[in-house]
Short mmCIF file of C-alpha atoms in Angstrom, two decimals:
data_model
loop_
_atom_site.label_atom_id
_atom_site.label_comp_id
_atom_site.label_asym_id
_atom_site.label_seq_id
_atom_site.Cartn_x
_atom_site.Cartn_y
_atom_site.Cartn_z
CA MET A 1 31.47 -25.49 -50.01
CA THR A 2 28.10 -25.02 -48.10
CA GLN A 3 28.49 -24.48 -44.24
CA HIS A 4 26.07 -25.77 -41.76
CA THR A 5 25.13 -23.90 -38.84
CA THR A 6 23.96 -26.13 -35.48
CA ALA A 7 20.66 -24.13 -34.23
CA THR A 8 20.83 -23.42 -30.22
CA PRO A 9 17.96 -25.87 -28.50
CA VAL A 10 15.50 -23.82 -26.75
CA THR A 11 15.85 -24.80 -22.97
CA ALA A 12 12.29 -25.37 -21.80
CA PRO A 13 11.43 -23.51 -18.76
CA ALA A 14 11.32 -25.21 -15.47
CA PRO A 15 7.67 -25.68 -14.43
CA ALA A 16 6.04 -23.99 -11.78
CA VAL A 17 2.57 -24.26 -9.95
CA LEU A 18 0.07 -21.96 -7.96
CA VAL A 19 -1.74 -23.50 -5.31
CA LEU A 20 -4.59 -21.66 -3.40
CA GLU A 21 -5.74 -22.91 -0.22
CA ASP A 22 -9.59 -23.33 -1.72
CA GLY A 23 -7.32 -26.48 -4.13
CA THR A 24 -7.50 -24.51 -7.07
CA VAL A 25 -4.03 -24.89 -8.87
CA HIS A 26 -2.46 -23.04 -12.07
CA ARG A 27 0.19 -24.27 -13.60
CA GLY A 28 2.70 -22.74 -15.90
CA ALA A 29 6.37 -21.71 -15.53
CA ALA A 30 9.11 -20.72 -13.48
CA TYR A 31 10.02 -16.93 -12.96
CA GLY A 32 12.28 -15.33 -11.40
CA ALA A 33 14.18 -17.66 -8.39
CA ARG A 34 13.32 -21.01 -7.72
CA GLY A 35 11.67 -22.42 -4.84
CA ALA A 36 8.18 -22.47 -2.65
CA ARG A 37 7.36 -19.42 -1.50
CA LEU A 38 4.04 -18.67 0.94
CA GLY A 39 1.79 -15.85 1.06
CA GLU A 40 -1.52 -14.03 0.50
CA ALA A 41 -2.75 -14.07 -3.21
CA VAL A 42 -3.95 -10.72 -4.11
CA PHE A 43 -4.24 -9.26 -7.33
CA ALA A 44 -3.31 -5.45 -8.31
CA THR A 45 -4.91 -3.81 -11.41
CA GLY A 46 -2.28 -1.25 -12.52
CA MET A 47 -1.50 -1.72 -16.25
CA THR A 48 2.29 0.37 -15.26
CA GLY A 49 4.39 0.61 -12.09
CA TYR A 50 5.28 -2.80 -11.75
CA GLN A 51 8.71 -2.07 -10.08
CA GLU A 52 6.96 0.36 -7.64
CA THR A 53 4.83 -2.65 -6.60
CA LEU A 54 6.90 -4.64 -6.06
CA THR A 55 9.15 -2.56 -3.74
CA ASP A 56 5.87 -1.13 -1.86
CA PRO A 57 6.79 -2.63 1.62
CA SER A 58 2.85 -2.78 1.92
CA TYR A 59 2.82 -6.11 -0.10
CA ALA A 60 4.99 -7.79 2.16
CA ARG A 61 3.67 -11.46 2.97
CA GLN A 62 1.26 -11.23 -0.55
CA ILE A 63 1.85 -12.70 -3.60
CA VAL A 64 0.79 -10.30 -6.12
CA VAL A 65 -1.30 -11.57 -9.26
CA GLN A 66 -0.70 -8.82 -12.03
CA THR A 67 -3.90 -8.39 -14.25
CA ALA A 68 -2.36 -6.62 -16.76
CA PRO A 69 -1.17 -9.47 -19.44
CA HIS A 70 2.50 -8.06 -20.34
CA ILE A 71 4.84 -7.81 -17.53
CA GLY A 72 8.89 -6.90 -17.31
CA ASN A 73 8.50 -4.71 -20.62
CA THR A 74 10.46 -1.92 -19.46
CA GLY A 75 12.91 -3.95 -17.25
CA ILE A 76 13.82 -2.76 -13.89
CA ASN A 77 15.97 0.57 -13.64
CA ASP A 78 17.62 2.39 -11.00
CA GLU A 79 15.47 5.00 -9.95
CA ASP A 80 11.98 3.67 -9.28
CA ALA A 81 12.41 1.53 -6.73
CA GLU A 82 10.06 2.59 -3.57
CA SER A 83 12.55 1.01 -0.70
CA ARG A 84 15.57 -0.81 -0.22
CA LYS A 85 14.06 -4.33 -1.62
CA ILE A 86 11.48 -6.34 -3.28
CA TRP A 87 8.97 -7.07 -0.56
CA VAL A 88 6.37 -9.30 -2.38
CA ALA A 89 6.29 -12.82 -1.70
CA GLY A 90 5.63 -14.21 -4.81
CA TYR A 91 4.75 -12.83 -8.24
CA VAL A 92 2.10 -14.19 -10.82
CA VAL A 93 2.51 -12.99 -14.25
CA ARG A 94 0.83 -13.89 -17.44
CA ASP A 95 3.31 -12.64 -20.55
CA ALA A 96 6.40 -12.02 -19.35
CA ALA A 97 8.42 -9.94 -21.22
CA ARG A 98 11.71 -11.73 -22.83
CA ARG A 99 13.54 -8.61 -23.73
CA PRO A 100 12.99 -5.12 -22.17
CA SER A 101 13.09 -1.99 -24.18
CA ASN A 102 13.55 1.52 -22.41
CA TRP A 103 16.42 3.45 -21.87
CA ARG A 104 16.68 3.48 -18.19
CA SER A 105 16.40 -0.32 -18.02
CA ARG A 106 19.26 -2.12 -16.34
CA ARG A 107 18.50 -5.30 -16.04
CA THR A 108 15.31 -7.83 -17.12
CA LEU A 109 12.50 -8.42 -14.38
CA ASP A 110 13.15 -11.93 -14.31
CA GLU A 111 17.33 -11.35 -13.43
CA GLU A 112 16.26 -9.07 -10.22
CA LEU A 113 13.42 -11.34 -9.11
CA GLU A 114 16.27 -13.84 -9.35
CA VAL A 115 18.64 -12.23 -7.43
CA GLN A 116 16.48 -10.95 -4.57
CA GLY A 117 15.39 -14.50 -4.24
CA ILE A 118 11.70 -13.75 -5.33
CA VAL A 119 9.42 -16.95 -6.28
CA GLY A 120 7.18 -16.45 -9.46
CA ILE A 121 5.19 -17.92 -11.75
CA LYS A 122 4.08 -16.77 -15.48
CA ASP A 123 2.54 -18.26 -18.57
CA VAL A 124 -0.98 -18.92 -16.50
CA ASP A 125 -4.54 -16.81 -16.92
CA THR A 126 -4.05 -14.29 -14.38
CA ARG A 127 -7.29 -13.16 -15.63
CA SER A 128 -9.12 -16.13 -14.28
CA ILE A 129 -7.30 -16.03 -11.08
CA THR A 130 -8.39 -12.56 -10.68
CA ARG A 131 -11.73 -13.67 -11.15
CA HIS A 132 -11.97 -16.11 -8.72
CA LEU A 133 -9.93 -14.24 -5.72
CA ARG A 134 -12.54 -11.67 -6.65
CA SER A 135 -15.32 -14.16 -5.98
CA ALA A 136 -13.93 -15.95 -3.33
CA GLY A 137 -11.89 -13.45 -1.66
CA ALA A 138 -7.91 -13.01 -1.15
CA MET A 139 -6.77 -16.17 0.34
CA LYS A 140 -3.76 -18.26 1.35
CA ALA A 141 -1.46 -19.64 -1.58
CA GLY A 142 1.96 -20.73 -2.58
CA ILE A 143 4.01 -20.79 -5.86
CA PHE A 144 6.45 -24.03 -6.03
CA SER A 145 8.95 -23.90 -8.53
CA GLY A 146 11.75 -26.40 -10.21
CA ASP A 147 11.90 -29.22 -8.14
CA GLN A 148 9.01 -28.13 -5.69
CA ALA A 149 6.56 -28.10 -8.47
CA ALA A 150 7.18 -31.98 -8.68
CA ARG A 151 5.67 -32.84 -4.92
CA PRO A 152 2.16 -34.00 -4.91
CA ILE A 153 -0.42 -31.60 -4.71
CA ALA A 154 -2.41 -32.66 -1.59
CA GLU A 155 0.86 -32.18 0.02
CA LEU A 156 1.15 -28.60 -1.45
CA ILE A 157 -1.97 -27.91 -0.48
CA THR A 158 -1.67 -28.59 3.03
CA GLU A 159 1.54 -26.62 3.22
CA VAL A 160 -0.64 -23.66 2.06
CA ARG A 161 -3.34 -24.20 4.37
CA ALA A 162 -0.86 -24.20 7.24
CA GLN A 163 0.70 -20.76 6.63
CA PRO A 164 -0.48 -17.87 9.36
CA SER A 165 -3.27 -15.61 8.18
CA MET A 166 -2.94 -11.68 6.93
CA ALA A 167 -5.54 -11.43 9.77
CA GLY A 168 -3.83 -10.82 13.16
CA ALA A 169 -0.38 -10.58 11.07
CA ARG A 170 1.53 -7.88 12.54
CA LEU A 171 4.31 -6.57 10.14
CA ALA A 172 4.76 -3.26 10.12
CA GLU A 173 8.14 -3.49 12.45
CA GLU A 174 9.58 -6.40 9.75
CA VAL A 175 9.22 -3.96 7.05
CA SER A 176 9.95 -0.38 9.08
CA THR A 177 13.99 0.93 8.76
CA ASP A 178 15.85 0.08 11.31
CA THR A 179 17.69 3.82 12.17
CA ALA A 180 16.21 7.34 11.97
CA TYR A 181 17.43 9.37 8.69
CA VAL A 182 16.45 12.73 7.32
CA VAL A 183 14.78 13.68 3.87
CA GLU A 184 16.20 17.22 3.34
CA PRO A 185 14.27 19.90 1.12
CA HIS A 186 17.36 21.08 -0.24
CA GLU A 187 17.89 17.49 -1.73
CA HIS A 188 14.89 17.39 -4.05
CA GLY A 189 14.52 21.06 -5.44
CA TRP A 190 13.55 23.36 -2.57
CA THR A 191 15.98 26.59 -1.96
CA ASP A 192 13.95 28.87 0.31
CA GLU A 193 13.71 28.10 4.07
CA ILE A 194 12.78 25.45 5.48
CA VAL A 195 8.84 25.77 5.94
CA ALA A 196 8.12 22.95 8.93
CA THR A 197 9.87 19.69 10.33
CA VAL A 198 7.95 16.28 10.42
CA ALA A 199 8.31 13.26 12.35
CA ALA A 200 7.38 10.45 10.01
CA ILE A 201 6.62 7.20 11.61
CA ASP A 202 7.96 4.10 9.07
CA LEU A 203 5.26 1.56 8.81
CA GLY A 204 6.77 0.68 5.60
CA ILE A 205 7.16 4.02 4.18
CA LYS A 206 7.35 4.37 0.28
CA THR A 207 10.38 6.31 -0.64
CA MET A 208 8.17 8.66 -2.68
CA THR A 209 6.34 9.98 0.49
CA PRO A 210 8.75 12.00 2.47
CA VAL A 211 10.28 13.48 -1.13
CA ARG A 212 6.77 14.49 -1.99
CA MET A 213 6.74 16.49 1.31
CA ALA A 214 10.60 17.58 1.20
CA GLU A 215 9.24 19.07 -2.63
CA ARG A 216 6.95 21.63 -0.62
CA GLY A 217 9.74 22.60 2.01
CA LEU A 218 9.30 19.90 4.88
CA ARG A 219 12.38 18.58 6.82
CA VAL A 220 11.37 14.77 7.08
CA HIS A 221 12.79 13.07 9.98
CA VAL A 222 11.86 9.03 9.15
CA LEU A 223 11.76 7.20 12.41
CA PRO A 224 11.60 3.38 13.03
CA ALA A 225 7.97 1.72 13.91
CA ALA A 226 8.94 1.06 17.71
CA SER A 227 9.72 4.66 18.31
CA SER A 228 7.97 6.67 21.49
CA PHE A 229 6.35 9.65 21.78
CA ALA A 230 9.28 10.97 24.04
CA GLU A 231 11.35 10.15 21.02
CA ILE A 232 8.75 12.51 18.28
CA GLN A 233 9.14 15.10 21.02
CA ALA A 234 12.75 15.41 21.39
CA LEU A 235 12.92 16.30 17.83
CA GLY A 236 10.11 19.26 17.94
CA PRO A 237 8.60 18.40 15.20
CA ASP A 238 5.64 20.98 13.68
CA GLY A 239 4.09 17.56 12.52
CA VAL A 240 3.56 13.85 12.63
CA PHE A 241 3.36 11.76 9.90
CA LEU A 242 1.80 8.06 9.94
CA SER A 243 2.84 5.92 6.06
CA ASN A 244 1.37 2.93 4.89
CA GLY A 245 2.49 -0.57 6.04
CA PRO A 246 1.62 -4.15 5.61
CA GLY A 247 -0.67 -6.31 8.46
CA ASP A 248 -3.55 -6.13 10.38
CA PRO A 249 -4.12 -2.52 12.07
CA ALA A 250 -5.92 -4.50 15.18
CA THR A 251 -2.23 -5.62 16.00
CA ALA A 252 -0.87 -2.37 16.11
CA ALA A 253 -1.34 -1.40 19.38
CA ASN A 254 2.11 0.75 20.19
CA GLN A 255 1.48 2.89 17.20
CA ILE A 256 -2.31 3.58 18.00
CA GLU A 257 -1.30 4.21 21.49
CA LEU A 258 1.36 6.81 20.12
CA LEU A 259 -0.68 8.19 17.83
CA ARG A 260 -3.46 9.00 20.89
CA GLU A 261 -0.38 10.91 22.61
CA VAL A 262 0.18 12.60 19.38
CA LEU A 263 -3.46 13.78 19.34
CA GLU A 264 -3.68 14.64 22.91
CA ALA A 265 -0.87 17.05 22.30
CA ARG A 266 -2.60 18.71 19.33
CA THR A 267 0.37 18.10 17.37
CA PRO A 268 -0.73 18.18 13.41
CA PHE A 269 -1.18 14.71 12.05
CA PHE A 270 -1.37 13.38 8.66
CA GLY A 271 -1.57 9.38 7.70
CA ILE A 272 -1.82 7.80 4.34
CA CYS A 273 -3.37 3.73 4.22
CA PHE A 274 -2.16 1.95 7.40
CA GLY A 275 -1.65 5.23 8.93
CA ASN A 276 -5.47 5.87 8.19
CA GLN A 277 -6.24 2.63 9.49
CA ILE A 278 -4.28 3.56 12.95
CA LEU A 279 -5.92 6.94 13.12
CA GLY A 280 -9.51 5.27 12.97
CA ARG A 281 -8.49 2.74 16.17
CA ALA A 282 -7.14 5.92 17.85
CA LEU A 283 -10.32 7.79 17.60
CA GLY A 284 -12.03 4.07 18.69
CA PHE A 285 -12.98 3.18 15.54
CA GLY A 286 -13.06 -0.53 14.63
CA THR A 287 -11.26 -2.07 11.36
CA TYR A 288 -12.16 -5.14 9.42
CA LYS A 289 -10.78 -7.07 6.75
CA LEU A 290 -11.73 -6.52 2.97
CA PRO A 291 -13.05 -9.58 1.02
CA PHE A 292 -10.19 -8.82 -1.49
CA GLY A 293 -8.91 -5.19 -0.85
CA HIS A 294 -8.13 -2.53 -3.22
CA ARG A 295 -4.73 -2.79 -4.89
CA GLY A 296 -4.50 -0.91 -8.35
CA ILE A 297 -3.86 2.85 -9.62
CA ASN A 298 -7.17 3.35 -10.85
CA GLN A 299 -9.51 3.15 -7.79
CA PRO A 300 -12.19 6.11 -8.28
CA VAL A 301 -12.57 8.16 -4.62
CA MET A 302 -15.46 10.60 -3.67
CA ASP A 303 -14.07 13.84 -1.94
CA HIS A 304 -17.35 14.40 0.50
CA ALA A 305 -15.95 18.10 1.04
CA THR A 306 -15.80 19.40 -2.90
CA GLY A 307 -17.92 16.59 -4.45
CA LYS A 308 -14.95 16.14 -6.93
CA VAL A 309 -14.05 12.61 -8.06
CA GLU A 310 -10.32 11.89 -7.45
CA ILE A 311 -8.64 8.46 -9.67
CA THR A 312 -6.55 7.13 -6.91
CA SER A 313 -3.69 4.78 -6.16
CA GLN A 314 -4.50 2.32 -3.73
CA ASN A 315 -2.94 -1.15 -1.87
CA HIS A 316 -4.95 -2.14 1.00
CA GLY A 317 -6.48 -5.23 2.29
CA PHE A 318 -8.35 -3.76 5.71
CA ALA A 319 -10.24 -0.80 6.23
CA VAL A 320 -11.82 1.62 8.79
CA ASP A 321 -15.34 0.75 9.74
CA ALA A 322 -17.21 4.42 10.80
CA PRO A 323 -19.97 5.50 9.40
CA VAL A 324 -20.17 7.90 6.01
CA GLY A 325 -22.83 11.05 5.79
CA GLU A 326 -22.70 11.73 9.20
CA VAL A 327 -20.87 13.98 11.99
CA LEU A 328 -20.53 12.11 15.15
CA THR A 329 -18.92 12.22 18.28
CA ALA A 330 -15.52 9.90 17.82
CA PRO A 331 -15.82 6.87 20.12
CA GLN A 332 -12.76 7.96 21.67
CA GLU A 333 -14.79 11.09 22.91
CA ARG A 334 -11.78 13.17 23.97
CA PHE A 335 -10.86 13.62 20.46
CA GLY A 336 -14.24 15.48 19.76
CA ARG A 337 -15.97 15.29 16.20
CA VAL A 338 -15.04 13.29 13.23
CA GLU A 339 -16.37 12.39 10.13
CA VAL A 340 -15.48 10.47 6.69
CA SER A 341 -13.82 13.14 4.29
CA HIS A 342 -13.52 10.34 1.57
CA SER A 343 -15.18 6.92 0.03
CA SER A 344 -14.83 4.87 -2.70
CA LEU A 345 -17.13 5.02 -5.51
CA ASN A 346 -17.13 1.36 -6.12
CA ASP A 347 -17.83 -0.12 -2.63
CA GLY A 348 -18.20 2.77 -0.10
CA VAL A 349 -15.37 1.91 1.70
CA VAL A 350 -14.05 4.96 3.92
CA GLU A 351 -11.04 6.30 2.24
CA GLY A 352 -10.56 9.33 4.60
CA LEU A 353 -10.89 10.81 7.87
CA ARG A 354 -11.29 14.32 9.16
CA CYS A 355 -10.89 15.22 12.53
CA LEU A 356 -12.70 18.90 13.26
CA ASP A 357 -11.87 19.38 16.94
CA ILE A 358 -7.96 18.73 16.85
CA PRO A 359 -5.76 18.69 13.82
CA ALA A 360 -5.88 15.30 12.31
CA PHE A 361 -6.65 13.91 8.73
CA SER A 362 -5.82 10.69 7.19
CA VAL A 363 -6.73 8.93 3.74
CA GLN A 364 -6.81 5.22 2.76
CA TYR A 365 -4.96 6.10 -0.93
CA HIS A 366 -1.27 7.08 -1.78
CA PRO A 367 -1.23 10.65 -2.81
CA GLU A 368 2.23 10.63 -3.18
CA ALA A 369 1.49 8.51 -6.73
CA ALA A 370 4.37 6.26 -6.94
CA ALA A 371 3.02 4.77 -9.52
CA GLY A 372 -0.15 6.61 -10.20
CA PRO A 373 -2.28 9.30 -11.00
CA HIS A 374 -1.57 13.07 -9.21
CA ASP A 375 -5.08 13.73 -8.19
CA SER A 376 -4.55 13.93 -4.47
CA ALA A 377 -1.28 15.68 -4.40
CA TYR A 378 -3.35 18.60 -2.65
CA LEU A 379 -3.35 16.42 0.36
CA PHE A 380 0.48 17.04 1.04
CA ASP A 381 -0.44 20.79 0.60
CA ARG A 382 -2.93 20.39 3.15
CA PHE A 383 -0.92 19.20 5.40
CA VAL A 384 1.41 21.75 5.46
CA GLU A 385 -1.19 24.60 6.21
CA LEU A 386 -2.25 22.34 8.78
CA MET A 387 1.39 23.20 10.51
CA THR A 388 1.58 26.31 9.17
CA ASP A 389 -1.99 27.61 10.35
CA ALA A 390 -1.20 29.29 13.96
CA SER A 391 -5.10 28.87 15.13
CA THR A 392 -4.86 24.98 14.80
CA GLN A 393 -1.84 24.68 16.87
CA THR A 394 -3.28 26.92 19.42
CA GLY A 395 -6.44 24.79 19.42
CA ALA A 396 -9.07 26.73 17.70
CA ASP A 397 -12.06 25.24 16.35
CA THR A 398 -11.99 26.62 12.41
CA VAL A 399 -12.96 23.08 10.59
CA THR A 400 -16.25 23.52 9.27
CA PRO A 401 -17.96 20.13 8.97
CA ILE A 402 -18.92 18.35 5.36
CA SER A 403 -22.53 19.06 4.26
CA HIS A 404 -23.02 15.41 2.68
CA ASP A 405 -24.84 14.68 -0.49
CA PRO A 406 -27.06 11.70 0.34
CA ALA A 407 -26.98 11.14 -3.68
CA LEU A 408 -23.20 11.09 -3.50
CA THR A 409 -22.70 8.87 -0.66
CA PRO A 410 -22.39 4.92 -2.00
CA ALA A 411 -24.73 2.67 -0.16
CA PRO A 412 -23.64 1.00 2.88
CA GLU A 413 -24.28 -2.52 2.09
CA THR A 414 -22.20 -2.62 -1.05
CA ARG A 415 -19.23 -1.68 1.51
CA GLY A 416 -16.68 -4.13 1.04
CA GLY A 417 -17.66 -5.91 -2.22
CA ASN A 418 -16.14 -4.29 -5.22
CA PRO A 419 -17.46 -5.43 -8.82
CA LEU A 420 -15.43 -3.26 -10.72
CA ASN A 421 -11.32 -2.91 -11.56
CA ALA A 422 -10.60 -6.61 -11.90
#
């Protein structure tokens, strides 16, 4: 007797639409949670590390467009998250993996997005979207899926345009830890005595950053963004660190003033990403919003001290406005001389600052490499040296200015406009 089987019908995915503030519309299928989410549309060029991207607090209130076409292939694991949750406002992918394949995978990316309430869209031409954002700049956007996708487009455009801009956004306190905690060296393979103690201000810190310090024998006290100088002093740290984070550095008045107190006390300082922008403003430089930012794990940076090129991991939409290729007295003259130590080879944007008369330096990129290349791990060693060098603790000037080669300095007129990495 012939047996007949009934095929299970394939359920069509719920519709979704991506709406940009300039009226551009892309239709696709729902991915993750259903609903409506607003944010600033930006693109990230990394071919790997989507879990680290999603959980990077610097992406708060941003809709991330992944240029890599296949996303979700390795699922979600329990080890690679860079914070306590997914921070992106929305997620845009081309081809979402239907079945992840990795020995560490615990669930699909689609499931994780749904559980955490992240609205996404798939089956759209992310390359076309990226080219548009590269030309027109990062802009307000919204993802609308399920029933929300059926609303009139004109209504959705109005809603997108009404949301606040990223310029002027103060977000560090929203993503920072509420309570202080300590990352101990012995928890990360260090077996010798503690080398130094660091007070790390969490402006959106990634998990791997204090781990990289702990691996070098540093005890790291991670403090809330609103911490005071008195609270830092109470710990008696050998150095102070300001982390990455989201938002406009021009709004971080409290952190800027805090850092000025740190610099005046001549406490060794290291900052990355948002911390670099805070150092720039503490020294008296301005900051500005880039047309579409630097986001990816393949960004080339010139180290002006060595002439070497580092391939770096970056995620920033703002930059420090300082001259490249010269030593100058900081606009806040009490902090002495300063120079740009690193710059982008794509567009000349400032990627690092170095103070010559006080123990302080910073970079705009992410040396913790989560995800990304390890070219810049030496910066954590430099921070250790800064704290353990007795001459810097006593205020002696031991820093020699960089001898800049004009041929290696990107033309300043190209700053902020990056024709590559898209």
